[in-house]
PDB file of C-alpha atoms in Angstrom:
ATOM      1  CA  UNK N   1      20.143 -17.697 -36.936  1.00  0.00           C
ATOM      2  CA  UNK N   2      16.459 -17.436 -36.038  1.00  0.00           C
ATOM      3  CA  UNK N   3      15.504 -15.176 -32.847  1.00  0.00           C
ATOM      4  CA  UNK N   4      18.724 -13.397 -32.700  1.00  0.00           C
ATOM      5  CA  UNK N   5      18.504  -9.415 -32.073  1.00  0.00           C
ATOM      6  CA  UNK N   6      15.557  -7.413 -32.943  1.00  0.00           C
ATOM      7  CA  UNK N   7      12.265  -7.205 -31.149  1.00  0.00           C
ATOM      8  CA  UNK N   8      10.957  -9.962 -29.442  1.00  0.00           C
ATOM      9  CA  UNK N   9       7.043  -9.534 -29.537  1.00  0.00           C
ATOM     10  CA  UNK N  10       6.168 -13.058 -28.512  1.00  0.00           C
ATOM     11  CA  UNK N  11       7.560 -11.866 -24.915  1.00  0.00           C
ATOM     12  CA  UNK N  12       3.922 -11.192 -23.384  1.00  0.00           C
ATOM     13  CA  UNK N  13       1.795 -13.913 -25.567  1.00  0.00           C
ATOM     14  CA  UNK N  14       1.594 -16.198 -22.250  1.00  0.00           C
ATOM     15  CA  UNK N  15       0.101 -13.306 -19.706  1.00  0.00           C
ATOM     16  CA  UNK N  16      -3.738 -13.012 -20.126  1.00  0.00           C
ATOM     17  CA  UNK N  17      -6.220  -9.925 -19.264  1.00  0.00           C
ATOM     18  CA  UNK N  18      -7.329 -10.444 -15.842  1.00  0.00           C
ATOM     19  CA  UNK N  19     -10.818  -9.859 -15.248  1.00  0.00           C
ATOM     20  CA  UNK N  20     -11.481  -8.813 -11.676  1.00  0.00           C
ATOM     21  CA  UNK N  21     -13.665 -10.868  -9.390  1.00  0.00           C
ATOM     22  CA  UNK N  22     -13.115 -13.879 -12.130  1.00  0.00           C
ATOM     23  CA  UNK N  23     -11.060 -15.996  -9.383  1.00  0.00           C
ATOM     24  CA  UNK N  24     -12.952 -18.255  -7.142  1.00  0.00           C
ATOM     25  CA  UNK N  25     -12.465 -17.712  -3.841  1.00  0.00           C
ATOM     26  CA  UNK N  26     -10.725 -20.189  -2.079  1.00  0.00           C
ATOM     27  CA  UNK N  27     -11.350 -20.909   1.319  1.00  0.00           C
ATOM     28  CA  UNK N  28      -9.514 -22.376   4.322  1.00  0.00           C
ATOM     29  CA  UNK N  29      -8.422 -26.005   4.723  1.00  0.00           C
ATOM     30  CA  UNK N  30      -7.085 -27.839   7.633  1.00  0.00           C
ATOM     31  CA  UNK N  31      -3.367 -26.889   8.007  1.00  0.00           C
ATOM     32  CA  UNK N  32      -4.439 -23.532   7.245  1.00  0.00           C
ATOM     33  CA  UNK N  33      -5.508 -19.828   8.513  1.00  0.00           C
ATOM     34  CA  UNK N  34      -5.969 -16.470   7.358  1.00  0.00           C
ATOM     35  CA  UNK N  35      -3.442 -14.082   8.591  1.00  0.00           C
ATOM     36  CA  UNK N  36      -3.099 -10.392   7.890  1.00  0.00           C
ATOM     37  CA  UNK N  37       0.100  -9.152   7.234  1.00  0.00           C
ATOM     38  CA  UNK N  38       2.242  -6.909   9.768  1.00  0.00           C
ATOM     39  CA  UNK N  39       5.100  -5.858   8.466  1.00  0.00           C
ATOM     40  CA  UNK N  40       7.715  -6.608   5.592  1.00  0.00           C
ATOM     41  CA  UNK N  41      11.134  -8.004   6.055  1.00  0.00           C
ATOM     42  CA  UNK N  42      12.765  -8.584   2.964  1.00  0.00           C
ATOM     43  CA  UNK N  43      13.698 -11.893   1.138  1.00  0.00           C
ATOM     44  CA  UNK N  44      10.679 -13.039   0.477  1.00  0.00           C
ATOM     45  CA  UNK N  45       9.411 -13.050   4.359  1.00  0.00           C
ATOM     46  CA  UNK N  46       6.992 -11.187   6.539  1.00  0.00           C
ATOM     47  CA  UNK N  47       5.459 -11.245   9.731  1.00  0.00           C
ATOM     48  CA  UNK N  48       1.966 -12.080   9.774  1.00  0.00           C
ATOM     49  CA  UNK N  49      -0.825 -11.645  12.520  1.00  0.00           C
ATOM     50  CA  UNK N  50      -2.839 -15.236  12.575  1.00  0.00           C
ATOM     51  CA  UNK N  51      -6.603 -15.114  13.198  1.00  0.00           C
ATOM     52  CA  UNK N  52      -6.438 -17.527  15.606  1.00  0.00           C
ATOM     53  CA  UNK N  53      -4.356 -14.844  17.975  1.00  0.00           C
ATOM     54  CA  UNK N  54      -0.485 -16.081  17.055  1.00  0.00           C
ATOM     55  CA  UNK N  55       1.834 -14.099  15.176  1.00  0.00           C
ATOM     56  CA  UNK N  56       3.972 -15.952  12.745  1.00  0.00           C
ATOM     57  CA  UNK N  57       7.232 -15.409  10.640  1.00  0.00           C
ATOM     58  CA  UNK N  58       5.987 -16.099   7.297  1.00  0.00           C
ATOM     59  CA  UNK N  59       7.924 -17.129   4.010  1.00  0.00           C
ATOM     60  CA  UNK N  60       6.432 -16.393   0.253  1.00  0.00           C
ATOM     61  CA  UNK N  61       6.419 -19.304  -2.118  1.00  0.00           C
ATOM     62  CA  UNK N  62       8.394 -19.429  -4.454  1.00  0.00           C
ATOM     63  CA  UNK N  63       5.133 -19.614  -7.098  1.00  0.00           C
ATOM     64  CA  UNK N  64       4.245 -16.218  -5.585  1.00  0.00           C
ATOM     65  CA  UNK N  65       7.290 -14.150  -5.342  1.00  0.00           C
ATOM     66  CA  UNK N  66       8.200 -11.555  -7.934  1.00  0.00           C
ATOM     67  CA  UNK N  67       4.655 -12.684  -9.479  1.00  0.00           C
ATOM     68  CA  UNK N  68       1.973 -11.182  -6.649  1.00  0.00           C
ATOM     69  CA  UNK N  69       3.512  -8.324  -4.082  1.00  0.00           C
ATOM     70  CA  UNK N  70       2.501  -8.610  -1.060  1.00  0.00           C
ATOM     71  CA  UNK N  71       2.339  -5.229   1.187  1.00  0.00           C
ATOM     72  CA  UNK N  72       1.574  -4.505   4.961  1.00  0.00           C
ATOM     73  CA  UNK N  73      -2.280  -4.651   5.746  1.00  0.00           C
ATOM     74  CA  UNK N  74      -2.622  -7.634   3.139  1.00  0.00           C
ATOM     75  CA  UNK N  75      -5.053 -10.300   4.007  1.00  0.00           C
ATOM     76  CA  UNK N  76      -3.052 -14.043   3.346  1.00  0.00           C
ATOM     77  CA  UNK N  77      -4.088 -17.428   3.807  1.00  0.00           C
ATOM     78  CA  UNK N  78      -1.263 -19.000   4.958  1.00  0.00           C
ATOM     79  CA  UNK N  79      -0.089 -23.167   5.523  1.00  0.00           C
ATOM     80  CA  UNK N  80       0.536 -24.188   8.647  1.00  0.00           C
ATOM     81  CA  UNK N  81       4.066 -25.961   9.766  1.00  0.00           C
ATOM     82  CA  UNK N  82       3.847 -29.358  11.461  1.00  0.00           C
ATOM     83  CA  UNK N  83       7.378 -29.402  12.890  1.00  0.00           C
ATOM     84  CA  UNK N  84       7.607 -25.100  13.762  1.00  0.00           C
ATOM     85  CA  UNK N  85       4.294 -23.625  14.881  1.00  0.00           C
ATOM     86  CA  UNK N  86       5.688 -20.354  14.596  1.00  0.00           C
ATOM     87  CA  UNK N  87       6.737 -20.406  11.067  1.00  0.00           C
ATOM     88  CA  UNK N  88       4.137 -20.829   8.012  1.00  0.00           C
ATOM     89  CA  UNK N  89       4.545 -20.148   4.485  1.00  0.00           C
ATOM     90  CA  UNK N  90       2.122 -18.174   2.405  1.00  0.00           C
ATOM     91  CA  UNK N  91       0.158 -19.497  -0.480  1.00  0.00           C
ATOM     92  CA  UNK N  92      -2.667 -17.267  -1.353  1.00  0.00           C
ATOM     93  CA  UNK N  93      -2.824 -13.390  -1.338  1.00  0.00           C
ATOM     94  CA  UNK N  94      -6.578 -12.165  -1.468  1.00  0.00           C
ATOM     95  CA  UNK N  95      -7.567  -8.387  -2.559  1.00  0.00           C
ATOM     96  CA  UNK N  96      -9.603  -6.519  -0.955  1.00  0.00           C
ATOM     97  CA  UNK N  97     -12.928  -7.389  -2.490  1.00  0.00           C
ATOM     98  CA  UNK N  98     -12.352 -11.032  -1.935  1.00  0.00           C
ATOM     99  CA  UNK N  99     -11.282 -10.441   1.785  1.00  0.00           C
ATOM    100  CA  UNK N 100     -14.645  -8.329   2.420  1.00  0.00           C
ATOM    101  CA  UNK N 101     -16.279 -10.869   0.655  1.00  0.00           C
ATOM    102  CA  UNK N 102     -14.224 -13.859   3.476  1.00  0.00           C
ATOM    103  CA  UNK N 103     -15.760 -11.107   6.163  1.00  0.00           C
ATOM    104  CA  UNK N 104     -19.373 -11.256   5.526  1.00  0.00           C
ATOM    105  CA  UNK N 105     -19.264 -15.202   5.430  1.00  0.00           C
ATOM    106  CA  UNK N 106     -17.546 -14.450   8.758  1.00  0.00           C
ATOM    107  CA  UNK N 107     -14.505 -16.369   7.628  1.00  0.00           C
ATOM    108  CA  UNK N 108     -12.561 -13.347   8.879  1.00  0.00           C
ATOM    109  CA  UNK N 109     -13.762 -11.941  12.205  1.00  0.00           C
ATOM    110  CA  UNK N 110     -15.222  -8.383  12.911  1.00  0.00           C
ATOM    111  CA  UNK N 111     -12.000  -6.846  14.214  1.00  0.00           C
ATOM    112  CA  UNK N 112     -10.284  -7.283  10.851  1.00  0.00           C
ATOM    113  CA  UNK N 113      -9.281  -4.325   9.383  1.00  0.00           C
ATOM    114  CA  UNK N 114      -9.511  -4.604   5.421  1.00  0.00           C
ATOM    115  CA  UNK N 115      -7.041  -2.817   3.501  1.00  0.00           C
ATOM    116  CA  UNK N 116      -8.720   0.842   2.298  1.00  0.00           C
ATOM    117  CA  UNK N 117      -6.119   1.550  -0.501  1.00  0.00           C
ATOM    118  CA  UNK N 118      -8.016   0.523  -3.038  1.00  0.00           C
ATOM    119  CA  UNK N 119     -11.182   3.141  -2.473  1.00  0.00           C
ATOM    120  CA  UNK N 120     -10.998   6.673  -3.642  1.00  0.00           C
ATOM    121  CA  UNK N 121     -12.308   8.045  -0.827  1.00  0.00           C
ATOM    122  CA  UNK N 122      -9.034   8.380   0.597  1.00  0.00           C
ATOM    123  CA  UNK N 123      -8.323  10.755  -2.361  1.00  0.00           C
ATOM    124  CA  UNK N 124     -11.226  13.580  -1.930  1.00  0.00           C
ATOM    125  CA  UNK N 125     -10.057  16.338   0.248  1.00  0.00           C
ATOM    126  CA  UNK N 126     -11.283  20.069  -0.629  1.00  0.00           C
ATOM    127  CA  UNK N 127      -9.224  23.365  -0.157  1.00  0.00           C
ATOM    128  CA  UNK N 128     -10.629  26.167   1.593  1.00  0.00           C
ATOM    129  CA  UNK N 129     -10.650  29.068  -0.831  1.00  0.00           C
ATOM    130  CA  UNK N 130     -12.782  31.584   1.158  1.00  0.00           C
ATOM    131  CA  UNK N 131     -10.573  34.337   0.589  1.00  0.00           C
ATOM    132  CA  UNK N 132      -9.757  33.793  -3.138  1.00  0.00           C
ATOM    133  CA  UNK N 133      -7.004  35.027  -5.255  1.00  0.00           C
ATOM    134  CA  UNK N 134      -7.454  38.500  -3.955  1.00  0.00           C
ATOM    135  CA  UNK N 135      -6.462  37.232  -0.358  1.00  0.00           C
ATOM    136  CA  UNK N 136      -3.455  35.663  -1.644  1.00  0.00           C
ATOM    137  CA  UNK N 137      -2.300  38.877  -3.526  1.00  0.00           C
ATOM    138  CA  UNK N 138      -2.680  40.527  -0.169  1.00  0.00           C
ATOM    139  CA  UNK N 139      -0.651  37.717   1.773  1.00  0.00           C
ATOM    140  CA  UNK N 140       2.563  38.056  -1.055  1.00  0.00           C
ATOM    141  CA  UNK N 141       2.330  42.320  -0.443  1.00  0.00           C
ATOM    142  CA  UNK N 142       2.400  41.822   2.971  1.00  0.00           C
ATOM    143  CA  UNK N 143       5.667  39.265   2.366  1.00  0.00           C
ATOM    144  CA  UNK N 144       7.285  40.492   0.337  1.00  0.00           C
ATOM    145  CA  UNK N 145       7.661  44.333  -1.091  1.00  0.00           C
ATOM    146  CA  UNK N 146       7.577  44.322  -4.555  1.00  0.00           C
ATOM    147  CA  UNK N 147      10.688  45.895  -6.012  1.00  0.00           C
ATOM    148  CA  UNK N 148       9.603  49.257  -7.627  1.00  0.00           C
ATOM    149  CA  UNK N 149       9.059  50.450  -3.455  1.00  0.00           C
ATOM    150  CA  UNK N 150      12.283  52.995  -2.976  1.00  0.00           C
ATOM    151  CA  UNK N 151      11.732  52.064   1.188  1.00  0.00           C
ATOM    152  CA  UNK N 152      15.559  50.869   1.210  1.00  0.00           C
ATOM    153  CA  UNK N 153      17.900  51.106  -1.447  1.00  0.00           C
ATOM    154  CA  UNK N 154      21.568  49.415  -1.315  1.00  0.00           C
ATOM    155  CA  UNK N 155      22.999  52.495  -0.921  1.00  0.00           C
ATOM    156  CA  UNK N 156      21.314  52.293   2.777  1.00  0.00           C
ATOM    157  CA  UNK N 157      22.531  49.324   4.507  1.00  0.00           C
ATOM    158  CA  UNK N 158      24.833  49.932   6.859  1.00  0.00           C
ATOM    159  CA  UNK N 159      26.840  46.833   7.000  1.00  0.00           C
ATOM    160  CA  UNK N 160      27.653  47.240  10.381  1.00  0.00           C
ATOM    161  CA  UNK N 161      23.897  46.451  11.592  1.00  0.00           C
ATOM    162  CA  UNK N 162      24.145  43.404   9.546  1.00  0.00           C
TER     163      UNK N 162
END
């Protein structure tokens, strides 16, 4: 019996290396807008800001889900309803390159806020170390009494002040 047990290698032979900035970017038709998202809700929906001022309740495709992860800040384009104007379904998540790219066509407007998580600016932060390790030696004296001090002994406590 063929492909019983053992490892199965062929698993990942569909999946390709992705090469970034490699996908066209695909623009808005009619029956659709770009919509950043708000806030998660869980099976597969989200609420979305439209920019054309509306917020929307928005459902994943099927296509996308488990596939592409969608987080809070995300920039979507999203289809339209005909019969619910408050509901859409999402069909395209864009990174952050391609929605800064969307921005300087002005397909987005100004007041879009592009998600930052991808930068590593958010990362550098410095310590100040003015003081040094001799500081710090200082501070733990100061804390705490090292043990070899005969201040208080066992013998001492009174457990009535306790």
């Amino acid at each position: 019996m063929p492909g019983k047990g053992g490892k199965k290698g062929g698993k990942k032979g569909g999946q390709r290396q992705r090469v970034p900035g490699a996908r066209e970017l695909v623009l808005k038709e009619d029956g659709q807008e770009y919509a950043q998202v708000m806030r998660m809700l869980g099976n597969g929906r989200l609420e979305a800001y439209c920019f054309d001022g509306q917020r929307r309740l928005c459902h994943i495709r099927g296509k996308m889900r488990k596939k592409v992860w969608v987080n809070a800040q995300d920039v979507v384009l999203i289809a339209l309803r005909d019969f619910e104007d408050d509901k859409a379904d999402v069909i395209l998540k864009y990174t952050a390159d391609e929605a800064r790219r969307l921005k300087a066509m002005n397909q987005l407007p100004e007041s879009a806020r592009i998600n930052q998580g991808e930068s590593k600016e958010a990362d550098d932060f410095e310590f100040d170390t003015e003081g040094g390790t001799e500081q710090i030696e200082r501070q733990r004296e100061i804390d705490w009494p090292s043990s070899d001090s005969d201040e208080e002994s066992d013998e001492d406590v009174d457990p009535d002040d306790l």
